[in-house]
mmCIF file of C-alpha atoms in Angstrom:
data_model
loop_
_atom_site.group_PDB
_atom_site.id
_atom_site.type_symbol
_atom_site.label_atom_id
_atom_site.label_comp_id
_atom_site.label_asym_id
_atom_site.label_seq_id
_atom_site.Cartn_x
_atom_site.Cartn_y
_atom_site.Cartn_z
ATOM 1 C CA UNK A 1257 -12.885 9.965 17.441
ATOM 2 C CA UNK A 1258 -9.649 8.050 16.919
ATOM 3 C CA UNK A 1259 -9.707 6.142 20.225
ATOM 4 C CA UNK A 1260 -12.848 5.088 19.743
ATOM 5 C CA UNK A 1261 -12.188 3.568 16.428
ATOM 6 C CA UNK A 1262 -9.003 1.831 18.520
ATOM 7 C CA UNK A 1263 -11.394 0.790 21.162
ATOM 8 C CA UNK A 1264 -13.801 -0.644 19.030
ATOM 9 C CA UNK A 1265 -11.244 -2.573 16.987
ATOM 10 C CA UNK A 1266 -10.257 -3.968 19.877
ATOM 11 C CA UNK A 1267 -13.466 -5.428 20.879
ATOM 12 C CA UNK A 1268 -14.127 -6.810 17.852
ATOM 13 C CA UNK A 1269 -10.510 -8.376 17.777
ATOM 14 C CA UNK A 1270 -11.671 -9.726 21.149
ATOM 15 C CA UNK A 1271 -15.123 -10.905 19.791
ATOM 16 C CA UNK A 1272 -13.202 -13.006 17.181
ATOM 17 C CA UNK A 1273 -13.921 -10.749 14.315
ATOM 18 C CA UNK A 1274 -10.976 -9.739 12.627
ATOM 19 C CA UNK A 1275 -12.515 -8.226 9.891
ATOM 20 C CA UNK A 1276 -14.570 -5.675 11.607
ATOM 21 C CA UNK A 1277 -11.605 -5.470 13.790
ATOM 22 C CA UNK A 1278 -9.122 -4.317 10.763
ATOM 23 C CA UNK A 1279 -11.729 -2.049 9.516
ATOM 24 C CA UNK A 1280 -11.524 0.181 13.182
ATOM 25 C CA UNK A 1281 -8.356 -0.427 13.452
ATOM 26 C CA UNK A 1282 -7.201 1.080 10.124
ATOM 27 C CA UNK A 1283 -9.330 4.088 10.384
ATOM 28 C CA UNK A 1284 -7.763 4.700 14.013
ATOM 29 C CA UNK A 1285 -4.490 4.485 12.230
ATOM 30 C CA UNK A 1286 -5.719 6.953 9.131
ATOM 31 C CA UNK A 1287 -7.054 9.398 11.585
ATOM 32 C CA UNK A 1288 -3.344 9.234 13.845
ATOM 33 C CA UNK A 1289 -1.043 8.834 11.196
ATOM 34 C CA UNK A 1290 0.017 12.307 11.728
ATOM 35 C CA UNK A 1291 -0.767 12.757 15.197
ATOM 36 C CA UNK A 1292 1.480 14.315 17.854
ATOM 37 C CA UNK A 1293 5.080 12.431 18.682
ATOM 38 C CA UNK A 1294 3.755 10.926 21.958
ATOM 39 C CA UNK A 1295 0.904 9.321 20.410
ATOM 40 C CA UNK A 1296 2.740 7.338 17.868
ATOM 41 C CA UNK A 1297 3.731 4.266 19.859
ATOM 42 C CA UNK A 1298 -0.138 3.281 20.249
ATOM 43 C CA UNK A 1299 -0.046 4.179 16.415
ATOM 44 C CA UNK A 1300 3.050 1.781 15.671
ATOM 45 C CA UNK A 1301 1.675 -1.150 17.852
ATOM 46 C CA UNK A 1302 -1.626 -1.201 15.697
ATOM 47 C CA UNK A 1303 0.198 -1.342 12.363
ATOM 48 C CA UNK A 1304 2.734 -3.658 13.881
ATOM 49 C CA UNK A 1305 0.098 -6.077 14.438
ATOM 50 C CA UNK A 1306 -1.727 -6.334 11.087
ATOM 51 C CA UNK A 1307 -1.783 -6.515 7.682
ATOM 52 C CA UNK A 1308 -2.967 -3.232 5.919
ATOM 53 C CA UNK A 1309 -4.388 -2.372 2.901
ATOM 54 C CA UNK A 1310 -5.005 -5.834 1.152
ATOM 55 C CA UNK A 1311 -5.150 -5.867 -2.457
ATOM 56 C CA UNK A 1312 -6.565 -9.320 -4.344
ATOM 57 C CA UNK A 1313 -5.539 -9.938 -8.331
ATOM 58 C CA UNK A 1314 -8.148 -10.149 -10.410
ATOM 59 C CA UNK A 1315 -7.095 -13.553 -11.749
ATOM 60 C CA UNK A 1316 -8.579 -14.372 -8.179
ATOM 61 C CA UNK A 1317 -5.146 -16.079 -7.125
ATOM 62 C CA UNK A 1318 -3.058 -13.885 -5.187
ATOM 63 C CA UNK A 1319 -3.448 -11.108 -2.287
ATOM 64 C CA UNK A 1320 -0.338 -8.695 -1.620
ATOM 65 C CA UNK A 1321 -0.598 -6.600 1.584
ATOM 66 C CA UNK A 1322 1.572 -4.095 3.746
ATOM 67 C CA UNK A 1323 3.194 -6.454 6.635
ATOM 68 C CA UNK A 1324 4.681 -5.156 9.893
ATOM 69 C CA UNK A 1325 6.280 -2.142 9.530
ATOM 70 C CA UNK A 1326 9.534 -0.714 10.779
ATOM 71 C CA UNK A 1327 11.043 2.721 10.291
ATOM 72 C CA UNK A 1328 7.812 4.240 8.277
ATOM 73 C CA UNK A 1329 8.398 1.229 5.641
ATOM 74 C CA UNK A 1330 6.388 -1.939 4.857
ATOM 75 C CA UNK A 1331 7.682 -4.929 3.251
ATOM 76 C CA UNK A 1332 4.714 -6.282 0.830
ATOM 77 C CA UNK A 1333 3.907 -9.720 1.550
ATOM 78 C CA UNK A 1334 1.650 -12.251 -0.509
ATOM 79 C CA UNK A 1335 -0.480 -14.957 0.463
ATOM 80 C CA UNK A 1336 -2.620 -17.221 -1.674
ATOM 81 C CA UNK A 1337 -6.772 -16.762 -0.917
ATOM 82 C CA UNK A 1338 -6.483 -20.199 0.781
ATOM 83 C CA UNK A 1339 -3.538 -18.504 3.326
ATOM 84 C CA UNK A 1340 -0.592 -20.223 1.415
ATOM 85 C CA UNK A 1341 2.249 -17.818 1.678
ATOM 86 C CA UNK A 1342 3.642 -16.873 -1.482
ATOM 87 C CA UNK A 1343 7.591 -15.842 -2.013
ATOM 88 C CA UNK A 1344 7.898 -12.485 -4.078
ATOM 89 C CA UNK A 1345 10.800 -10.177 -4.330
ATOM 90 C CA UNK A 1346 11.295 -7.571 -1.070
ATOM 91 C CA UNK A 1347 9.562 -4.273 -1.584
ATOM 92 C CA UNK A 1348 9.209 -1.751 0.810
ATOM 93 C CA UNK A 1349 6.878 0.739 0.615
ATOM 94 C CA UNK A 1350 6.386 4.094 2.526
ATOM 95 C CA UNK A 1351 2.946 3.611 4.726
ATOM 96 C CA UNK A 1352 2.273 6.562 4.499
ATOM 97 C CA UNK A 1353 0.357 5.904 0.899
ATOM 98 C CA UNK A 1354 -1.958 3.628 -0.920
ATOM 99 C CA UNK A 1355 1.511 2.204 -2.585
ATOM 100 C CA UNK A 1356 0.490 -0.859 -4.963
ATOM 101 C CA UNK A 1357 -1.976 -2.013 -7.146
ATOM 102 C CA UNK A 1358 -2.817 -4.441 -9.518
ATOM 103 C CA UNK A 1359 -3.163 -4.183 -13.613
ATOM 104 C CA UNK A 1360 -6.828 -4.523 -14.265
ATOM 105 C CA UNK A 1361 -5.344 -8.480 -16.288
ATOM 106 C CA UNK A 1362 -3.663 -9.214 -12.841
ATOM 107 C CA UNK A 1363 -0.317 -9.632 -14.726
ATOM 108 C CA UNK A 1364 1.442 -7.084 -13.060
ATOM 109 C CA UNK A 1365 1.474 -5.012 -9.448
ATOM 110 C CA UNK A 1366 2.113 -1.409 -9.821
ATOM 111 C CA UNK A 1367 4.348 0.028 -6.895
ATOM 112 C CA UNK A 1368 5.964 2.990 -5.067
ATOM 113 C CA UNK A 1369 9.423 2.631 -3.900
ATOM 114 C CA UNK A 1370 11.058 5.615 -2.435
ATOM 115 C CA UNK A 1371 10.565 7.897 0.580
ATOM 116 C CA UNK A 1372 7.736 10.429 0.824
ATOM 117 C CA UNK A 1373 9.847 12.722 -1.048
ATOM 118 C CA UNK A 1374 11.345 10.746 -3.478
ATOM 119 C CA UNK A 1375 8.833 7.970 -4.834
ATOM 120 C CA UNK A 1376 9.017 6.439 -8.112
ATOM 121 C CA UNK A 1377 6.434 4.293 -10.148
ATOM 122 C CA UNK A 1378 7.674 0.576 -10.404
ATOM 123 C CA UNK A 1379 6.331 -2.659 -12.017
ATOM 124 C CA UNK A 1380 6.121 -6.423 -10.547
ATOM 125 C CA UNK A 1381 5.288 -8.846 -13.660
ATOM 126 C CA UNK A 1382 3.635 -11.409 -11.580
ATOM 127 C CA UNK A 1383 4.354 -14.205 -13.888
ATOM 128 C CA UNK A 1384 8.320 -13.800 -13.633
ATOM 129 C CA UNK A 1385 8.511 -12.151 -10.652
ATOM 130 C CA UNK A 1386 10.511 -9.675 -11.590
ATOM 131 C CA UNK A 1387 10.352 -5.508 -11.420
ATOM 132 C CA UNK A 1388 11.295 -3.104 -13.936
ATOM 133 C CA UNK A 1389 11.257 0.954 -13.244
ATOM 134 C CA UNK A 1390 8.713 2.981 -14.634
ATOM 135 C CA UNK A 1391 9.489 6.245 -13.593
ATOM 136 C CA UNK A 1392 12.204 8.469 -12.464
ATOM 137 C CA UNK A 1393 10.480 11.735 -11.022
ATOM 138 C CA UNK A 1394 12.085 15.059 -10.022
ATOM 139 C CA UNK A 1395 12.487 14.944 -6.113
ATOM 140 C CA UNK A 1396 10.715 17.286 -3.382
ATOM 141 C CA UNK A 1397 7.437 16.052 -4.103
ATOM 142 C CA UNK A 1398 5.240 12.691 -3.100
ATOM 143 C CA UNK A 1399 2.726 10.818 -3.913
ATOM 144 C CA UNK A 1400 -0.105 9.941 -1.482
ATOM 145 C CA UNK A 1401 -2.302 7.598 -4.160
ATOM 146 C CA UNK A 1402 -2.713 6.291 -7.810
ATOM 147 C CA UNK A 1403 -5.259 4.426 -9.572
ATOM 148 C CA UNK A 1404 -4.739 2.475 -13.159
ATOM 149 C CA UNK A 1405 -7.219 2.775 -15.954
ATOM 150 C CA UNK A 1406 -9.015 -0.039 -17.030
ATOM 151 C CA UNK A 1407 -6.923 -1.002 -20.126
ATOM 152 C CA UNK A 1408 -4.240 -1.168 -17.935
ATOM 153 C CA UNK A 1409 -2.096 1.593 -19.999
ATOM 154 C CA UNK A 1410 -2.114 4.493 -18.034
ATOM 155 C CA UNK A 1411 -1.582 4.955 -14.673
ATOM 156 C CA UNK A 1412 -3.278 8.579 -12.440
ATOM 157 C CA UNK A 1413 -1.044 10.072 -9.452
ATOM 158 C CA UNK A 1414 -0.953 13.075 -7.435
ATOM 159 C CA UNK A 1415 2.146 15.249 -6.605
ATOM 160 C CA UNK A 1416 1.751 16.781 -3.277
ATOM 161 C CA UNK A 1417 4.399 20.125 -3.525
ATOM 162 C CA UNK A 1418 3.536 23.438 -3.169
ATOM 163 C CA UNK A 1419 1.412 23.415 -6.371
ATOM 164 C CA UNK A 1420 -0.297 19.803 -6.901
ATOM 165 C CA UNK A 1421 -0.478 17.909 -10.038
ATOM 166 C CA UNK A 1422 -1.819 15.272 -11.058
ATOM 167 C CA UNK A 1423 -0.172 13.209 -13.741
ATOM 168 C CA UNK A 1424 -0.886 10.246 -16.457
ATOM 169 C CA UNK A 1425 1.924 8.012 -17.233
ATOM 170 C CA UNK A 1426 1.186 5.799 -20.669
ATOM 171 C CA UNK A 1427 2.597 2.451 -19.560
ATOM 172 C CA UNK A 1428 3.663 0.319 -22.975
ATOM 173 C CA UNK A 1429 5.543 -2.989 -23.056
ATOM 174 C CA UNK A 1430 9.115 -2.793 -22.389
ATOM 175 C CA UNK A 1431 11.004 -2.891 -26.078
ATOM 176 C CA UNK A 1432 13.664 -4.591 -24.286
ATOM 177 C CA UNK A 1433 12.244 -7.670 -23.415
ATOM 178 C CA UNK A 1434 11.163 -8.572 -26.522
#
């Protein structure tokens, strides 16, 4: 099935519709992420070529994505919805997971930073730019997704380990910046 999502991605890519195209071609990388070591390189030149996983603010002003990757990372990038590139600090992320998300206010992008074993929670405050750790979890385990309530206080994430949790972090205002 996976080469036929690659094969259709690349028709529509050639019929102009990158879209459609993205859609095929992410699902072709989904269903090969894991696939066998000699099958990787058609795997790698797919995610080399586009942006994955684009997430849009709800303030309706700003869209971070995964860029090209290198070494199983991502570096986030942002653009504004009219394709104005927007400077933010580097952040790499494993591609191997849904990584980042946005605070229900759009204030704020909720990230993973670490390596499939070793990923911690982090926080981008859109306004300053700057990030601030939210978590410091016991290694061995990772995280493949997360999702943030709608109050924006609490965020949901699996631990893939031998037994799996899932786990609710409160997230409050940081006593030290005020």
């Amino acid at each position: 099935m996976a080469p036929t999502y690659k094969r259709l991605g690349e028709l529509y890519e050639e019929r102009g519709e990158r879209d459609e195209a993205v859609r095929y071609y992410s699902e072709f990388v989904e269903l090969w992420k894991d696939a066998d070591a000699e099958l990787q390189p058609q795997v790698e030149r797919v995610m080399n070529e586009f942006a994955l996983n684009p997430v849009w603010s709800s303030r309706g002003d700003l869209i971070i994505y995964a860029g090209k990757q290198v070494s199983g990372f991502s570096t986030l990038e942002a653009i504004r919805p009219d394709g104005t590139r927007v400077e933010i600090p580097e952040m790499r992320i494993w591609v191997g997971a849904e990584s980042f998300r946005f605070l229900p206010d759009g204030s704020g992008l909720v990230f993973m930073r670490g390596w499939f074993s070793g990923q911690d929670y982090w926080l981008l405050d859109i306004d300053t730019m700057t990030s601030r750790q939210l978590t410091n979890l016991a290694k061995g385990a990772s995280s493949r997704t997360f999702d943030i309530s709608p109050d924006g206080k609490t965020i949901v994430f699996d631990r893939l380990r031998v037994k799996t949790e899932i786990v609710l972090i409160e997230l409050s205002k940081d006593e030290s910046a005020e």
